[in-house]
XYZ file of C-alpha atoms in Angstrom:
90
model
C 44.942 -34.976 -116.471
C 47.905 -33.802 -114.440
C 45.782 -33.384 -111.279
C 44.443 -36.926 -111.661
C 47.915 -38.461 -111.691
C 49.291 -36.448 -108.788
C 46.232 -36.275 -106.502
C 43.930 -39.216 -107.073
C 46.129 -42.050 -108.298
C 48.261 -42.425 -105.119
C 45.132 -42.598 -102.937
C 43.573 -45.112 -105.286
C 46.676 -47.317 -105.123
C 46.798 -47.078 -101.324
C 43.120 -48.040 -101.154
C 43.640 -51.024 -103.449
C 46.643 -52.179 -101.407
C 44.632 -51.869 -98.173
C 41.782 -53.947 -99.635
C 44.301 -56.539 -100.826
C 45.930 -56.706 -97.391
C 42.555 -57.147 -95.701
C 41.650 -59.937 -98.108
C 44.934 -61.723 -97.426
C 44.611 -61.295 -93.658
C 40.935 -62.226 -93.444
C 41.513 -65.550 -91.656
C 44.047 -64.270 -89.073
C 41.791 -61.302 -88.296
C 38.877 -63.703 -87.742
C 40.986 -65.830 -85.376
C 42.128 -62.745 -83.449
C 38.525 -61.589 -83.094
C 37.424 -64.976 -81.791
C 40.337 -65.007 -79.334
C 39.353 -61.550 -78.049
C 35.766 -62.678 -77.562
C 36.794 -65.892 -75.786
C 39.195 -63.917 -73.584
C 36.406 -61.552 -72.535
C 34.144 -64.493 -71.698
C 36.979 -66.107 -69.726
C 37.542 -62.872 -67.839
C 33.888 -62.937 -66.843
C 34.178 -66.576 -65.768
C 37.213 -65.748 -63.640
C 35.325 -62.878 -62.027
C 32.389 -65.190 -61.307
C 34.677 -67.885 -59.857
C 36.640 -65.478 -57.666
C 34.267 -65.367 -54.638
C 33.773 -69.138 -54.663
C 37.471 -69.797 -55.146
C 38.386 -67.504 -52.274
C 35.993 -69.412 -49.999
C 37.498 -72.745 -51.091
C 41.081 -71.539 -50.779
C 42.012 -71.706 -54.453
C 41.553 -68.133 -55.632
C 42.807 -67.298 -59.105
C 43.773 -63.797 -60.111
C 41.453 -61.911 -62.404
C 43.964 -60.739 -64.995
C 44.574 -60.801 -68.713
C 47.161 -63.608 -68.591
C 44.765 -66.014 -66.880
C 41.945 -64.981 -69.205
C 44.146 -65.595 -72.263
C 45.091 -69.077 -71.021
C 41.426 -69.883 -70.506
C 40.517 -68.270 -73.835
C 43.052 -70.375 -75.710
C 42.588 -73.688 -73.902
C 39.037 -73.481 -72.527
C 38.142 -75.756 -69.616
C 41.547 -77.540 -69.637
C 43.122 -74.097 -69.293
C 41.055 -73.509 -66.166
C 42.290 -76.826 -64.767
C 45.848 -75.890 -65.687
C 45.536 -72.589 -63.838
C 44.154 -74.351 -60.758
C 46.966 -76.911 -60.917
C 49.620 -74.207 -61.240
C 48.054 -72.309 -58.349
C 48.178 -75.449 -56.195
C 51.714 -76.419 -57.267
C 53.212 -72.981 -56.737
C 51.493 -72.464 -53.382
C 53.445 -75.321 -51.775
């Protein structure tokens, strides 16, 4: 009985607390996962737009900040990045 209390019980309590924390954070973890996926897709869209944008004179950088803006805002974020690029180039 002494080995059960000193060896197994702390690990059992840590496991139960970890399961409880994951249950409480289920929604924020889902949102973070969706944001990561949308950011990766936006990074691909920026990479696809880069050659065309360079030819048109409105090249956007392919970086994590731009991808996060596009991941959060979608198409309006792309317009915002183009507008900022135009406004700051003057």
